[in-house]
Coordinates of C-alpha atoms and ligand atoms in Angstrom, one line a residue:
M75 CA 0.0 -0.1 -0.2
S76 CA 3.0 2.3 0.4
N77 CA 2.9 3.1 -3.3
S78 CA -0.8 4.0 -3.4
I79 CA -2.2 7.5 -4.0
A80 CA -3.9 9.3 -1.4
P81 CA -7.1 11.2 -2.3
I82 CA -7.1 15.1 -2.2
R83 CA -8.2 16.1 1.4
G84 CA -11.9 17.4 1.5
M85 CA -12.7 15.5 -1.9
N86 CA -15.0 12.6 -1.2
D87 CA -15.7 9.3 -3.0
V88 CA -19.5 8.6 -2.9
L89 CA -19.5 4.6 -2.5
P90 CA -22.4 2.5 -3.7
E91 CA -23.5 2.2 -0.1
Q92 CA -24.3 5.8 0.0
A93 CA -25.0 6.3 -3.8
H94 CA -28.5 5.4 -3.5
Y95 CA -29.4 8.2 -1.1
W96 CA -27.9 10.7 -3.7
Q97 CA -29.9 9.1 -6.7
F98 CA -33.0 9.5 -4.1
L99 CA -32.2 12.9 -3.6
E100 CA -31.6 13.9 -7.4
S101 CA -34.5 11.9 -8.9
T102 CA -36.8 13.5 -6.5
A103 CA -35.6 16.9 -7.1
R104 CA -35.7 16.3 -10.7
G105 CA -39.5 15.1 -10.4
I106 CA -40.4 18.2 -8.8
F107 CA -38.5 20.8 -11.0
D108 CA -40.2 19.0 -14.0
A109 CA -43.6 19.5 -12.3
Y110 CA -42.9 23.1 -11.5
G111 CA -41.4 23.6 -15.0
Y112 CA -38.0 24.2 -14.3
R113 CA -35.5 22.9 -17.0
E114 CA -32.1 21.8 -16.6
I115 CA -28.9 23.7 -17.6
R116 CA -25.2 22.1 -17.4
V117 CA -22.7 24.7 -17.3
P118 CA -18.9 24.2 -17.2
L119 CA -16.9 23.5 -14.1
L120 CA -14.5 25.9 -15.2
E121 CA -14.8 29.7 -15.8
R122 CA -12.9 32.8 -16.0
T123 CA -11.7 33.9 -12.5
E124 CA -13.2 37.4 -13.5
L125 CA -16.8 36.2 -13.4
F126 CA -16.6 35.0 -9.8
K127 CA -14.7 37.9 -8.9
R128 CA -17.4 40.2 -10.3
S129 CA -20.5 38.4 -9.1
I130 CA -19.7 36.9 -5.8
G131 CA -17.7 40.0 -4.8
E132 CA -13.8 40.5 -4.1
V133 CA -14.4 40.9 -0.3
T134 CA -16.1 37.7 0.4
D135 CA -14.6 34.4 2.0
I136 CA -15.1 32.5 -1.4
V137 CA -13.3 34.9 -3.7
E138 CA -10.6 36.1 -0.8
K139 CA -9.6 32.6 0.2
E140 CA -11.7 29.7 -1.1
M141 CA -11.5 29.7 -4.8
Y142 CA -9.4 27.1 -6.8
A143 CA -8.1 29.8 -9.1
F144 CA -5.1 29.4 -11.1
E145 CA -3.3 30.2 -14.5
D146 CA -3.8 28.0 -17.6
R147 CA -1.0 27.0 -19.7
N148 CA -1.7 29.8 -22.1
G149 CA -1.8 32.4 -19.3
D150 CA -5.7 32.7 -18.8
N151 CA -7.1 32.8 -15.1
I152 CA -9.4 30.4 -14.7
A153 CA -11.3 28.8 -11.6
L154 CA -13.5 25.8 -10.5
R155 CA -16.7 27.0 -9.9
P156 CA -17.4 27.8 -6.1
E157 CA -21.1 28.0 -6.8
A158 CA -23.6 27.8 -9.8
T159 CA -25.4 31.0 -10.1
A160 CA -22.3 32.8 -11.7
G161 CA -21.9 30.3 -14.5
I162 CA -25.7 30.1 -15.0
V163 CA -26.2 33.7 -15.3
R164 CA -23.1 33.9 -17.7
A165 CA -24.6 31.1 -19.9
A166 CA -27.8 32.9 -19.9
L167 CA -26.1 36.0 -21.2
T168 CA -23.9 33.9 -23.8
H169 CA -27.2 32.4 -25.2
G170 CA -29.5 35.1 -24.8
L171 CA -31.7 33.4 -22.4
V172 CA -33.1 36.6 -20.8
H173 CA -33.6 38.6 -23.8
N174 CA -37.1 39.3 -23.7
R175 CA -37.9 36.3 -22.1
Q176 CA -37.6 34.4 -18.8
E177 CA -36.2 31.3 -17.9
K178 CA -36.8 28.7 -14.9
L179 CA -33.8 26.7 -14.5
F180 CA -32.0 24.0 -12.4
C181 CA -28.4 22.6 -12.3
I182 CA -27.1 19.7 -10.4
G183 CA -23.3 19.2 -9.8
P184 CA -19.9 19.7 -8.0
M185 CA -18.6 22.8 -6.5
F186 CA -15.3 23.7 -5.1
R187 CA -14.2 25.7 -2.2
R188 CA -10.7 25.5 -0.2
E189 CA -12.2 25.6 3.0
K190 CA -11.2 23.7 6.0
P191 CA -12.6 20.3 5.8
Q192 CA -14.9 19.0 8.5
K193 CA -18.2 17.2 8.8
G194 CA -20.7 18.6 6.3
R195 CA -17.9 20.9 4.8
Y196 CA -15.7 19.8 2.0
R197 CA -13.8 21.0 -0.6
Q198 CA -15.5 19.4 -3.4
F199 CA -19.3 19.2 -2.7
H200 CA -22.4 19.1 -4.7
Q201 CA -25.3 21.5 -4.9
I202 CA -28.8 21.4 -6.4
D203 CA -29.3 24.9 -7.7
V204 CA -32.4 26.5 -8.9
E205 CA -32.7 29.9 -10.5
A206 CA -35.6 31.9 -12.1
L207 CA -34.4 34.6 -14.5
G208 CA -36.4 37.7 -15.3
F209 CA -38.9 37.6 -12.5
A210 CA -39.2 40.4 -10.3
G211 CA -41.5 38.4 -7.5
P212 CA -42.6 38.2 -4.8
D213 CA -44.9 35.3 -6.3
V214 CA -42.0 33.4 -7.9
D215 CA -39.8 34.0 -4.4
A216 CA -43.0 32.1 -2.8
E217 CA -43.0 29.6 -5.6
L218 CA -39.2 28.6 -5.0
I219 CA -39.6 28.5 -1.3
F220 CA -42.7 26.2 -1.9
M221 CA -40.6 24.1 -4.2
S222 CA -37.8 23.8 -1.4
A223 CA -40.2 22.9 1.1
R224 CA -42.1 20.2 -0.9
L225 CA -38.5 18.8 -2.0
L226 CA -37.5 18.7 1.8
E227 CA -40.9 16.9 2.6
A228 CA -40.8 14.5 0.0
L229 CA -37.1 13.3 1.1
G230 CA -38.7 12.7 4.4
V231 CA -36.5 15.5 6.3
D232 CA -38.4 17.3 8.6
D233 CA -37.4 19.5 11.7
L234 CA -35.9 22.1 9.3
K235 CA -36.3 25.6 10.3
L236 CA -37.0 28.4 7.5
E237 CA -35.3 31.8 8.2
I238 CA -36.1 34.8 5.9
N239 CA -35.0 38.3 5.8
S240 CA -35.1 41.2 3.3
L241 CA -31.8 42.9 2.3
G242 CA -33.8 46.0 0.7
S243 CA -32.8 47.5 -2.8
A244 CA -29.2 48.5 -3.4
E245 CA -29.8 52.3 -2.5
S246 CA -31.3 51.1 1.2
R247 CA -28.2 49.0 1.6
V248 CA -26.2 52.0 1.1
R249 CA -27.7 53.6 3.9
Y250 CA -27.7 50.7 5.9
R251 CA -24.2 50.0 5.2
Q252 CA -23.1 53.8 6.3
R253 CA -24.9 53.0 9.7
L254 CA -23.0 49.8 10.0
V255 CA -19.7 51.4 9.3
E256 CA -20.3 53.8 12.2
Y257 CA -21.6 51.2 14.6
F258 CA -18.8 48.7 13.9
G259 CA -16.4 51.6 13.7
G260 CA -17.5 52.2 17.3
H261 CA -16.5 48.7 18.4
R262 CA -13.4 48.0 16.5
D263 CA -11.7 46.7 19.7
Q264 CA -14.3 43.8 19.5
L265 CA -13.6 43.0 15.8
D266 CA -11.5 40.1 14.5
G267 CA -8.9 40.7 11.6
D268 CA -11.4 39.6 8.7
S269 CA -14.0 41.9 10.2
L270 CA -11.7 44.8 10.5
R271 CA -10.8 44.5 7.1
R272 CA -14.4 44.2 5.9
L273 CA -15.4 47.2 8.0
D274 CA -14.7 49.6 5.0
R275 CA -15.2 47.5 2.1
N276 CA -18.1 45.2 2.9
P277 CA -19.5 45.8 6.5
L278 CA -22.3 43.7 5.6
R279 CA -20.2 40.8 5.5
I280 CA -19.4 41.2 9.3
L281 CA -23.1 40.3 9.9
D282 CA -22.2 36.9 8.5
S283 CA -19.4 36.0 10.4
K284 CA -19.0 32.7 11.9
N285 CA -16.5 33.6 14.8
P286 CA -18.7 33.1 18.1
A287 CA -16.6 35.9 19.8
L288 CA -18.5 38.5 17.7
A289 CA -21.9 37.2 18.2
E290 CA -22.8 39.6 20.7
V291 CA -21.4 42.7 18.9
I292 CA -23.3 41.5 15.8
A293 CA -26.5 40.9 17.9
A294 CA -26.5 44.5 18.8
A295 CA -25.8 46.1 15.6
P296 CA -28.5 48.1 13.6
R297 CA -31.1 46.3 11.6
L298 CA -31.6 46.9 8.1
Q299 CA -35.4 46.6 8.6
D300 CA -35.4 50.3 9.6
D301 CA -33.8 51.4 6.4
L302 CA -35.8 49.1 4.1
D303 CA -37.5 51.2 1.2
D304 CA -41.1 51.0 0.5
E305 CA -41.1 48.8 -2.5
S306 CA -39.1 46.3 -0.6
R307 CA -41.1 46.5 2.6
I308 CA -44.3 45.6 0.5
H309 CA -42.6 43.0 -1.6
F310 CA -41.4 41.3 1.7
A311 CA -44.9 41.6 3.5
T312 CA -46.5 40.1 0.3
L313 CA -43.8 37.1 0.3
K314 CA -44.7 36.5 4.1
Q315 CA -48.4 36.5 3.3
Y316 CA -48.1 33.9 0.6
L317 CA -46.0 31.7 3.1
T318 CA -48.6 32.1 5.7
D319 CA -51.5 31.1 3.3
R320 CA -49.8 28.0 2.8
G321 CA -49.1 27.2 6.5
I322 CA -45.1 27.5 5.7
A323 CA -43.8 28.5 9.1
F324 CA -40.8 30.8 9.1
V325 CA -38.8 33.0 11.5
E326 CA -37.8 36.4 10.5
N327 CA -33.9 36.8 11.2
P328 CA -32.9 40.4 10.6
R329 CA -29.1 39.0 10.6
L330 CA -29.7 36.9 7.9
V331 CA -27.3 38.5 4.9
R332 CA -26.0 35.4 3.0
G333 CA -22.3 35.0 2.3
L334 CA -22.3 36.4 -1.4
D335 CA -22.7 40.2 -2.5
Y336 CA -25.2 39.9 -5.2
Y337 CA -28.1 39.5 -3.0
S338 CA -30.8 42.1 -2.8
R339 CA -34.5 41.9 -1.3
T340 CA -35.5 38.3 -0.4
V341 CA -33.1 36.2 1.2
F342 CA -33.8 32.6 3.0
E343 CA -32.2 29.7 4.6
W344 CA -33.5 26.3 5.7
L345 CA -31.5 25.2 8.7
T346 CA -30.9 22.1 10.6
D347 CA -29.8 21.5 14.3
K348 CA -28.6 18.0 13.3
L349 CA -25.5 18.7 11.6
G350 CA -23.4 20.4 14.4
A351 CA -22.0 23.7 13.1
Q352 CA -22.9 23.1 9.5
S353 CA -26.7 24.2 9.9
A354 CA -27.4 25.7 6.6
V355 CA -29.1 23.1 4.3
C356 CA -30.7 25.3 1.4
S357 CA -29.9 28.8 1.0
G358 CA -31.2 31.3 -1.5
G359 CA -32.1 34.7 -2.4
R360 CA -32.9 37.6 -4.9
Y361 CA -30.2 39.0 -7.2
D362 CA -31.8 41.6 -9.0
G363 CA -28.2 43.6 -9.5
L364 CA -26.3 40.7 -10.8
I365 CA -27.1 40.4 -14.5
P366 CA -26.7 44.1 -15.2
Q367 CA -23.5 43.7 -13.3
L368 CA -22.2 40.9 -15.5
G369 CA -23.1 43.1 -18.5
G370 CA -27.0 42.2 -19.3
R371 CA -29.9 44.5 -19.1
P372 CA -31.4 45.0 -15.8
T373 CA -33.1 41.7 -15.1
P374 CA -34.6 40.7 -11.7
A375 CA -33.7 37.1 -10.7
I376 CA -33.8 34.8 -7.6
G377 CA -32.5 31.3 -6.8
W378 CA -31.6 28.8 -4.2
A379 CA -28.9 26.1 -3.8
L380 CA -29.1 23.3 -1.6
G381 CA -26.0 21.6 -0.1
V382 CA -26.4 17.6 -1.3
E383 CA -23.9 16.1 1.3
R384 CA -25.5 17.7 4.2
L385 CA -29.0 16.5 2.7
V386 CA -27.9 13.2 2.1
E387 CA -26.7 13.2 5.9
L388 CA -29.9 14.3 6.8
I389 CA -31.7 11.6 4.8
S390 CA -29.7 9.0 6.2
L391 CA -30.6 10.0 9.7
S392 CA -34.2 10.5 8.9
A393 CA -37.0 8.0 10.4
M394 CA -37.5 6.3 7.1
P395 CA -34.2 6.3 5.1
P396 CA -34.8 4.8 1.5
Q397 CA -33.7 1.4 1.3
A398 CA -31.0 0.2 -1.1
P399 CA -32.5 -1.7 -3.9
T400 CA -31.9 -5.5 -3.9
P401 CA -32.0 -8.1 -6.8
A402 CA -35.1 -10.0 -7.5
A403 CA -33.1 -13.1 -8.6
Y404 CA -29.5 -14.3 -8.0
V405 CA -28.6 -17.0 -10.8
I406 CA -26.3 -19.8 -9.8
M407 CA -24.6 -21.9 -12.3
L408 CA -22.9 -24.7 -11.4
D409 CA -21.0 -26.1 -14.6
D410 CA -20.2 -25.2 -18.1
P411 CA -23.4 -26.3 -19.8
A412 CA -25.4 -24.8 -16.8
R413 CA -23.4 -21.4 -17.6
R414 CA -24.2 -21.7 -21.1
M415 CA -27.9 -22.0 -20.3
G416 CA -28.0 -19.6 -17.5
L417 CA -26.3 -16.9 -19.7
D418 CA -28.6 -17.0 -22.2
W419 CA -31.8 -17.1 -20.2
I420 CA -30.7 -14.2 -18.0
E421 CA -30.4 -12.1 -21.1
K422 CA -33.9 -13.4 -22.5
L423 CA -35.3 -12.4 -19.1
R424 CA -33.9 -9.0 -19.5
D425 CA -35.4 -8.8 -22.9
R426 CA -38.9 -9.9 -21.5
L427 CA -38.4 -7.7 -18.1
P428 CA -36.1 -4.9 -18.7
A429 CA -36.6 -3.6 -15.0
L430 CA -36.0 -6.8 -13.5
R431 CA -32.9 -6.8 -11.2
V432 CA -31.0 -10.3 -12.0
L433 CA -27.6 -10.8 -10.7
A434 CA -25.3 -13.8 -12.4
D435 CA -23.0 -15.3 -10.1
C436 CA -19.7 -14.9 -12.3
Q437 CA -17.6 -16.3 -9.6
G438 CA -18.3 -20.1 -9.9
G439 CA -17.3 -22.4 -7.0
S440 CA -19.3 -24.7 -4.9
L441 CA -23.4 -24.6 -4.6
K442 CA -22.7 -23.6 -1.0
S443 CA -20.5 -20.9 -1.7
Q444 CA -22.7 -19.5 -4.4
L445 CA -25.9 -19.7 -2.3
K446 CA -24.0 -17.8 0.4
R447 CA -23.4 -15.1 -2.1
A448 CA -27.1 -15.1 -3.2
D449 CA -28.2 -14.5 0.5
K450 CA -25.5 -11.9 0.9
S451 CA -26.9 -9.9 -2.1
G452 CA -30.3 -9.8 -0.6
A453 CA -32.2 -11.2 -3.7
A454 CA -35.5 -12.4 -3.2
F455 CA -34.9 -15.7 -5.3
A456 CA -32.1 -17.9 -6.2
V457 CA -32.3 -19.5 -9.7
L458 CA -30.0 -22.7 -9.5
I459 CA -29.0 -24.3 -12.8
G460 CA -26.8 -27.5 -12.5
A461 CA -26.2 -30.4 -15.0
D462 CA -29.7 -32.1 -14.7
E463 CA -31.4 -28.6 -15.0
A464 CA -29.5 -27.7 -18.4
E465 CA -30.7 -31.2 -19.7
A466 CA -34.1 -30.9 -18.8
A467 CA -34.1 -27.1 -19.8
R468 CA -35.7 -26.2 -16.5
V469 CA -34.3 -24.5 -13.5
T470 CA -34.8 -24.8 -9.9
L471 CA -36.3 -21.5 -8.3
K472 CA -35.7 -21.1 -4.8
N473 CA -37.6 -18.4 -2.4
L474 CA -34.5 -17.3 -0.2
G475 CA -36.9 -15.9 2.3
S476 CA -39.0 -19.2 3.0
G477 CA -36.9 -21.9 1.5
E478 CA -39.4 -23.0 -0.8
Q479 CA -38.5 -24.1 -4.3
N480 CA -39.8 -25.5 -7.3
Q481 CA -38.8 -26.7 -11.1
V482 CA -39.9 -24.1 -13.7
D483 CA -39.4 -24.0 -17.6
F484 CA -38.4 -20.5 -18.9
E485 CA -41.9 -19.2 -19.1
G486 CA -42.6 -20.2 -15.6
L487 CA -39.5 -18.5 -14.4
A488 CA -40.3 -15.0 -16.2
N489 CA -44.0 -15.4 -15.0
Q490 CA -42.8 -15.9 -11.2
L491 CA -40.1 -13.4 -11.2
G492 CA -42.3 -10.8 -13.2
S493 CA -45.0 -11.1 -10.7
A494 CA -42.9 -11.4 -7.7
Ligands
LIG146 P1 -21.9 28.1 5.1 O1 -22.6 29.1 5.8 O2 -22.1 26.6 5.7 O3 -20.6 28.4 4.7 P2 -22.6 28.9 2.5 O4 -23.6 30.4 2.9 O5 -21.2 29.4 2.2 O6 -23.0 28.0 3.8 P3 -23.9 28.9 0.2 O7 -22.9 29.6 -0.7 O8 -25.1 29.6 0.2 O9 -23.4 28.4 1.5 O10 -24.3 27.3 -0.5 C1 -25.5 26.7 -0.5 C2 -25.4 25.5 0.2 O11 -24.3 24.5 0.0 C3 -25.4 25.9 1.8 O12 -26.7 26.2 2.5 C4 -24.6 24.3 2.2 O13 -25.8 23.3 2.5 C5 -23.9 24.0 1.0 N1 -22.4 24.2 1.1 C6 -21.7 25.3 1.2 N2 -20.6 25.3 1.2 C7 -20.4 23.9 1.4 C8 -19.0 23.1 1.8 N3 -18.0 23.4 1.7 N4 -19.2 21.6 2.0 C9 -20.6 21.2 1.9 N5 -21.8 21.7 1.5 C10 -21.5 23.1 1.5
LIG147 MG1 -19.4 29.2 3.3

């Protein structure tokens, strides 16, 4: 083993034992997105570094210290995507998807951030991302939250808390920013290095700090609500009405600002207390300013992103986690003529019943050792083929639960497995 190559820290293999949770999550999400009319978009893992700097913001954790950015061999500055929104908006502009039209999109895939790896926080992680481009809301804001709530419910993940806030318009944030600079400026001695740096360039980010030492000074900071412009106030009130109409419980958190620069008005987060410090499971918000910032015409937009690893963990902890699929039949072939017939019959079974899960024992050995593997596979039936069976063109079908067995021809086998 001394010659083996270690994996990269914070980048995980998803083994088959876990993969069915991922498949369950992805297929449930795809079904719901399809029903709501959200269509899939796939964008590159690599983009120009400039795209992320301009959209996420220079003074953010992601751009300052988490991005995998490097020079390509020809000197281009490129980066592995730390999130999906920037690339999706870039693609929308490249292909004119928001030119006099709207788009409801989703994207599933890996993201890369060079954070300190720990449970629920990895360097390659995965997101399910939803974006509604060209919609001013608040109806679409509500739809996006309904869709996230429906997904979480369908996954059997409950006990999540929804927090919402409004960041107001760009103008109201300018006023608020000034008040924050004054407030935190008066508490410099309580700030850490990151926050001091942010004080002038991006004081809102201080509210997003994860440093527990700052909790108190942040809790006492001025609230944006007092500077909210009228339109944002109405937008927020209407969204809350829609949520209340549907019986979706939420908590207003005036400190919820989200880690990226581009948000305005509605922001929200689904939180759990089951994953220790990593409490955010799904985070979203409106970003009306982003598209013009990236060179498009003024276009309102909103989206959310869900952390797949964290949700998979919650699914595995849930009351009724989905079971890994087990085979219907495990085919045991005891000699060469049996193998010749068995392999042929298995393919004929697949022709007849394409969805049937049939495992062929391709290891050989004694009846006992093959039966052991059949049991271990979790199969409902073993199909036994020995010399006698091959001669008679019949097989022994054994119910591995009850131990009952009978001899059947191909039609009998297909009928029994098809109706099991
Ligand atoms: P956090 O506050 O936990 O750092 P974030 O605000 O940076 O999250 P977003 O950029 O909003 O997260 O990403 C959306 C979701 O992606 C998060 O709610 C979380 O579930 C997940 N996520 C973010 N970073 C990671 C990571 N490094 N590893 C695993 N999941 C992550
Ligand atoms: Mg983060």
